[in-house]
Amino acid sequence: MPAFNGNAGPSTAARRLTDITGLWCAAAYCALAFFARQPGEPALSLFFLTAACAGLPVFFLYFYISRRGERFPVGRIFLWAAVFRFCGLLGGPFFEDDFYRYLWDGYRFATVGTPYGIAPEAFFADPAVPKLFQGILDQINNPGLATIYAPVTQFVFLLGYYLSPGSVTALQAILIVFDLVTIALLFRLTSAGNVMLYAWCPLVVKEIAFTAHPDGVGVCFLLAAIVLSRKSRWKTASICLGMAAATKVFALLLVPLVLLRAAPRYWMLSAAVFLGLYAPFVLSGGTDMQSFAVFAREWEFNSALFGLLSAVLGTFESKLVLGLGFAALWISYGIRYRKSGERIPRGDLIYGALLAVSTVINPWYLLWLLPFAAVFPTTWAWTASLAVLASYITGLNLNDYTMGPYQQPIWVRPLEFTPIVLAAGYDVFRYRRQKTGC
């Protein structure tokens, strides 16, 4: 998709309809923020109703203005995106408790120089822990494991601690800034209408602005590297790639593709940045990799192909088959990408395939996929942005004590994945029809 051309402005009707839709969505997010501030968690039905009210009108606006051949108002898209995120800042996290770990990591990093190496449960009876952080410590999930978050995210947690110790609001504000930069970068890569799909996406607003998941930091560095690489600014792009990889391992899937046309010294620079960010923590006795290994070996939640295949094969065999299949797809795509001369890798396809074979699919994992789905819009990706929210239907959120906290009713995964598969089938049908000219 070509970048937005600002020479011809949007029509008055397009601006007015954008504002009406933005105001409607803002009202939905304000309502969600209000309920998020009440004792306990919002009802699942209320959350799904809000997501539908804030998501479906965006699709309507996208198709309506696109089919009329009009331009989207860039300033209004960005402004309303900021308003939605401010609603999340006022609301705070719900359906999630990962932020307690972020706050604890920031405290540990600030006070001892590293968040790694010691599991939170070792401090349960430590009188030296301040009262504020004793309360945070009691809420951390999986306290028997040391932190699983990579170095760059730890620096974000550290910054949040310095801004306001123990405050999730400080972390939300930092992550919102990164997300707004991501939106600005997307305007350099695709049309304003496509950017709106990401900027106004309920999943993105919920997972970053409300819940403070840090994946958006890595995505921001990754997109910055792509924008810079398209201008052959390889030095800065390589630094950004190293930082993206040191934010979450997901970035490693695209780093080689972005660097395919770069000189070897830039590969070395990117690797040096990555290793340099890890080195101080390795020397101090620990990184995120120990807990990541446990996560990869033992955890399963909301899986798609793995859930199906493991019912027939064993766990190890299923991981092996799916892992080899994904590796083959990645290599095949890499060869095709190199020959194509394209400058933006299909992160939507790569991360989509990764999630399809993964043992865990959390909604915030789609934060890596959706920016690329804005550059390369597909029905399946944006269907997934709403459908995956069904993964929040768990024993914990249903208040069903006959189920495990993260156990899902048997009907949830068919409800979640069937629309995505049908949408993917529609995309294939439409692609073949366009290719044959029928």
mmCIF file of C-alpha atoms in Angstrom, residues 107-273:
data_model
loop_
_atom_site.group_PDB
_atom_site.id
_atom_site.type_symbol
_atom_site.label_atom_id
_atom_site.label_comp_id
_atom_site.label_asym_id
_atom_site.label_seq_id
_atom_site.Cartn_x
_atom_site.Cartn_y
_atom_site.Cartn_z
ATOM 1 C CA TYR A 107 11.268 -2.292 42.069
ATOM 2 C CA ARG A 108 13.855 -5.072 42.016
ATOM 3 C CA PHE A 109 15.729 -3.527 39.100
ATOM 4 C CA ALA A 110 15.865 -0.141 40.834
ATOM 5 C CA THR A 111 16.954 -1.476 44.223
ATOM 6 C CA VAL A 112 19.393 -4.288 43.394
ATOM 7 C CA GLY A 113 20.354 -3.614 39.759
ATOM 8 C CA THR A 114 18.658 -6.651 38.185
ATOM 9 C CA PRO A 115 15.137 -8.131 38.180
ATOM 10 C CA TYR A 116 16.434 -11.591 37.280
ATOM 11 C CA GLY A 117 17.617 -14.669 39.129
ATOM 12 C CA ILE A 118 15.313 -14.782 42.174
ATOM 13 C CA ALA A 119 11.657 -15.784 42.122
ATOM 14 C CA PRO A 120 9.176 -13.476 43.914
ATOM 15 C CA GLU A 121 8.190 -16.196 46.380
ATOM 16 C CA ALA A 122 11.629 -15.861 47.998
ATOM 17 C CA PHE A 123 10.521 -12.465 49.365
ATOM 18 C CA PHE A 124 7.169 -13.441 50.870
ATOM 19 C CA ALA A 125 8.528 -13.295 54.414
ATOM 20 C CA ASP A 126 11.144 -10.593 53.829
ATOM 21 C CA PRO A 127 10.498 -7.655 56.210
ATOM 22 C CA ALA A 128 12.767 -5.428 54.089
ATOM 23 C CA VAL A 129 10.177 -5.286 51.306
ATOM 24 C CA PRO A 130 8.247 -1.981 51.566
ATOM 25 C CA LYS A 131 4.569 -2.248 52.464
ATOM 26 C CA LEU A 132 3.473 -1.036 49.025
ATOM 27 C CA PHE A 133 5.433 -3.787 47.314
ATOM 28 C CA GLN A 134 4.352 -6.421 49.820
ATOM 29 C CA GLY A 135 0.830 -5.908 48.509
ATOM 30 C CA ILE A 136 2.072 -6.105 44.927
ATOM 31 C CA LEU A 137 4.116 -9.197 45.713
ATOM 32 C CA ASP A 138 1.042 -11.019 47.029
ATOM 33 C CA GLN A 139 -0.737 -10.551 43.669
ATOM 34 C CA ILE A 140 1.986 -11.878 41.356
ATOM 35 C CA ASN A 141 1.007 -14.967 39.363
ATOM 36 C CA ASN A 142 3.437 -17.905 39.166
ATOM 37 C CA PRO A 143 5.553 -16.482 42.009
ATOM 38 C CA GLY A 144 7.751 -19.581 41.952
ATOM 39 C CA LEU A 145 9.288 -18.457 38.649
ATOM 40 C CA ALA A 146 11.720 -15.621 38.105
ATOM 41 C CA THR A 147 10.620 -12.989 35.612
ATOM 42 C CA ILE A 148 10.103 -13.948 31.958
ATOM 43 C CA TYR A 149 10.377 -10.411 30.572
ATOM 44 C CA ALA A 150 13.359 -9.426 28.430
ATOM 45 C CA PRO A 151 15.856 -6.582 29.077
ATOM 46 C CA VAL A 152 14.235 -3.753 27.091
ATOM 47 C CA THR A 153 10.900 -4.300 28.817
ATOM 48 C CA GLN A 154 12.758 -4.253 32.127
ATOM 49 C CA PHE A 155 14.096 -0.791 31.350
ATOM 50 C CA VAL A 156 10.505 0.287 30.672
ATOM 51 C CA PHE A 157 9.468 -1.141 34.050
ATOM 52 C CA LEU A 158 12.413 0.659 35.637
ATOM 53 C CA LEU A 159 11.332 3.953 34.076
ATOM 54 C CA GLY A 160 7.824 3.378 35.411
ATOM 55 C CA TYR A 161 9.279 2.828 38.890
ATOM 56 C CA TYR A 162 11.244 6.070 38.742
ATOM 57 C CA LEU A 163 8.182 7.991 37.567
ATOM 58 C CA SER A 164 5.940 6.570 40.286
ATOM 59 C CA PRO A 165 6.923 3.467 42.306
ATOM 60 C CA GLY A 166 4.252 0.798 42.316
ATOM 61 C CA SER A 167 1.989 2.717 39.914
ATOM 62 C CA VAL A 168 0.509 0.863 36.965
ATOM 63 C CA THR A 169 -0.720 4.205 35.630
ATOM 64 C CA ALA A 170 2.883 5.284 35.016
ATOM 65 C CA LEU A 171 3.481 2.112 33.018
ATOM 66 C CA GLN A 172 0.284 2.602 31.057
ATOM 67 C CA ALA A 173 1.352 6.138 30.137
ATOM 68 C CA ILE A 174 4.770 4.979 28.913
ATOM 69 C CA LEU A 175 3.298 2.173 26.827
ATOM 70 C CA ILE A 176 0.664 4.478 25.360
ATOM 71 C CA VAL A 177 3.436 6.790 24.159
ATOM 72 C CA PHE A 178 5.156 3.858 22.442
ATOM 73 C CA ASP A 179 1.858 2.854 20.843
ATOM 74 C CA LEU A 180 1.218 6.352 19.539
ATOM 75 C CA VAL A 181 4.691 6.293 17.985
ATOM 76 C CA THR A 182 3.762 2.969 16.378
ATOM 77 C CA ILE A 183 0.692 4.615 14.872
ATOM 78 C CA ALA A 184 2.810 7.493 13.562
ATOM 79 C CA LEU A 185 5.206 4.988 11.986
ATOM 80 C CA LEU A 186 2.323 3.148 10.317
ATOM 81 C CA PHE A 187 1.337 6.383 8.571
ATOM 82 C CA ARG A 188 4.742 6.109 6.852
ATOM 83 C CA LEU A 189 4.014 2.587 5.652
ATOM 84 C CA THR A 190 0.386 2.516 4.544
ATOM 85 C CA SER A 191 -2.756 4.551 3.937
ATOM 86 C CA ALA A 192 -4.576 6.458 6.658
ATOM 87 C CA GLY A 193 -7.619 4.189 6.425
ATOM 88 C CA ASN A 194 -5.487 1.114 6.981
ATOM 89 C CA VAL A 195 -3.771 2.774 9.942
ATOM 90 C CA MET A 196 -7.187 3.411 11.464
ATOM 91 C CA LEU A 197 -7.828 -0.329 11.588
ATOM 92 C CA TYR A 198 -4.908 -0.648 14.014
ATOM 93 C CA ALA A 199 -5.194 2.688 15.813
ATOM 94 C CA TRP A 200 -8.888 2.171 16.622
ATOM 95 C CA CYS A 201 -8.737 -1.585 17.245
ATOM 96 C CA PRO A 202 -10.390 -2.621 20.552
ATOM 97 C CA LEU A 203 -7.813 -5.348 21.176
ATOM 98 C CA VAL A 204 -4.940 -2.862 20.874
ATOM 99 C CA VAL A 205 -6.648 -0.319 23.128
ATOM 100 C CA LYS A 206 -7.472 -2.958 25.722
ATOM 101 C CA GLU A 207 -4.126 -4.738 25.800
ATOM 102 C CA ILE A 208 -1.910 -1.642 25.802
ATOM 103 C CA ALA A 209 -3.872 1.286 27.210
ATOM 104 C CA PHE A 210 -5.989 -0.591 29.750
ATOM 105 C CA THR A 211 -3.888 -3.616 30.609
ATOM 106 C CA ALA A 212 -0.332 -2.306 30.053
ATOM 107 C CA HIS A 213 1.109 -5.251 28.139
ATOM 108 C CA PRO A 214 4.616 -4.285 26.966
ATOM 109 C CA ASP A 215 4.628 -6.091 23.594
ATOM 110 C CA GLY A 216 3.953 -2.774 21.888
ATOM 111 C CA VAL A 217 7.474 -1.626 22.800
ATOM 112 C CA GLY A 218 9.067 -4.333 20.668
ATOM 113 C CA VAL A 219 6.586 -3.709 17.860
ATOM 114 C CA CYS A 220 7.474 -0.007 17.900
ATOM 115 C CA PHE A 221 11.202 -0.715 17.509
ATOM 116 C CA LEU A 222 10.488 -3.281 14.792
ATOM 117 C CA LEU A 223 8.379 -0.875 12.736
ATOM 118 C CA ALA A 224 10.943 1.892 13.238
ATOM 119 C CA ALA A 225 13.589 -0.438 11.812
ATOM 120 C CA ILE A 226 11.425 -1.174 8.757
ATOM 121 C CA VAL A 227 10.768 2.525 8.133
ATOM 122 C CA LEU A 228 14.490 3.285 8.457
ATOM 123 C CA SER A 229 15.552 0.350 6.279
ATOM 124 C CA ARG A 230 13.330 1.605 3.454
ATOM 125 C CA LYS A 231 15.464 4.760 3.487
ATOM 126 C CA SER A 232 18.676 2.678 3.682
ATOM 127 C CA ARG A 233 19.452 4.092 7.122
ATOM 128 C CA TRP A 234 20.870 0.753 8.101
ATOM 129 C CA LYS A 235 22.845 1.767 11.171
ATOM 130 C CA THR A 236 19.851 3.098 13.093
ATOM 131 C CA ALA A 237 17.630 0.349 11.719
ATOM 132 C CA SER A 238 20.045 -2.294 12.992
ATOM 133 C CA ILE A 239 20.079 -0.744 16.452
ATOM 134 C CA CYS A 240 16.273 -0.758 16.509
ATOM 135 C CA LEU A 241 16.215 -4.406 15.442
ATOM 136 C CA GLY A 242 18.572 -5.361 18.238
ATOM 137 C CA MET A 243 16.337 -3.556 20.724
ATOM 138 C CA ALA A 244 13.200 -5.188 19.311
ATOM 139 C CA ALA A 245 14.766 -8.641 19.697
ATOM 140 C CA ALA A 246 15.759 -7.779 23.273
ATOM 141 C CA THR A 247 12.134 -6.862 23.990
ATOM 142 C CA LYS A 248 10.584 -10.195 23.005
ATOM 143 C CA VAL A 249 11.767 -13.210 21.045
ATOM 144 C CA PHE A 250 8.909 -12.715 18.574
ATOM 145 C CA ALA A 251 10.967 -9.997 16.877
ATOM 146 C CA LEU A 252 13.674 -12.507 15.931
ATOM 147 C CA LEU A 253 11.402 -13.908 13.236
ATOM 148 C CA LEU A 254 11.539 -10.672 11.245
ATOM 149 C CA VAL A 255 15.034 -9.408 12.068
ATOM 150 C CA PRO A 256 16.768 -11.525 9.371
ATOM 151 C CA LEU A 257 14.156 -10.540 6.778
ATOM 152 C CA VAL A 258 14.592 -6.819 7.418
ATOM 153 C CA LEU A 259 18.377 -7.224 7.237
ATOM 154 C CA LEU A 260 18.384 -9.353 4.069
ATOM 155 C CA ARG A 261 19.620 -6.486 1.891
ATOM 156 C CA ALA A 262 21.949 -4.986 4.488
ATOM 157 C CA ALA A 263 25.733 -5.358 4.601
ATOM 158 C CA PRO A 264 27.192 -7.927 7.047
ATOM 159 C CA ARG A 265 28.406 -5.172 9.399
ATOM 160 C CA TYR A 266 24.794 -4.217 10.105
ATOM 161 C CA TRP A 267 23.933 -7.792 10.986
ATOM 162 C CA MET A 268 26.839 -7.675 13.419
ATOM 163 C CA LEU A 269 25.679 -4.330 14.830
ATOM 164 C CA SER A 270 22.179 -5.655 15.447
ATOM 165 C CA ALA A 271 23.590 -8.741 17.156
ATOM 166 C CA ALA A 272 25.933 -6.573 19.235
ATOM 167 C CA VAL A 273 23.037 -4.427 20.466
#
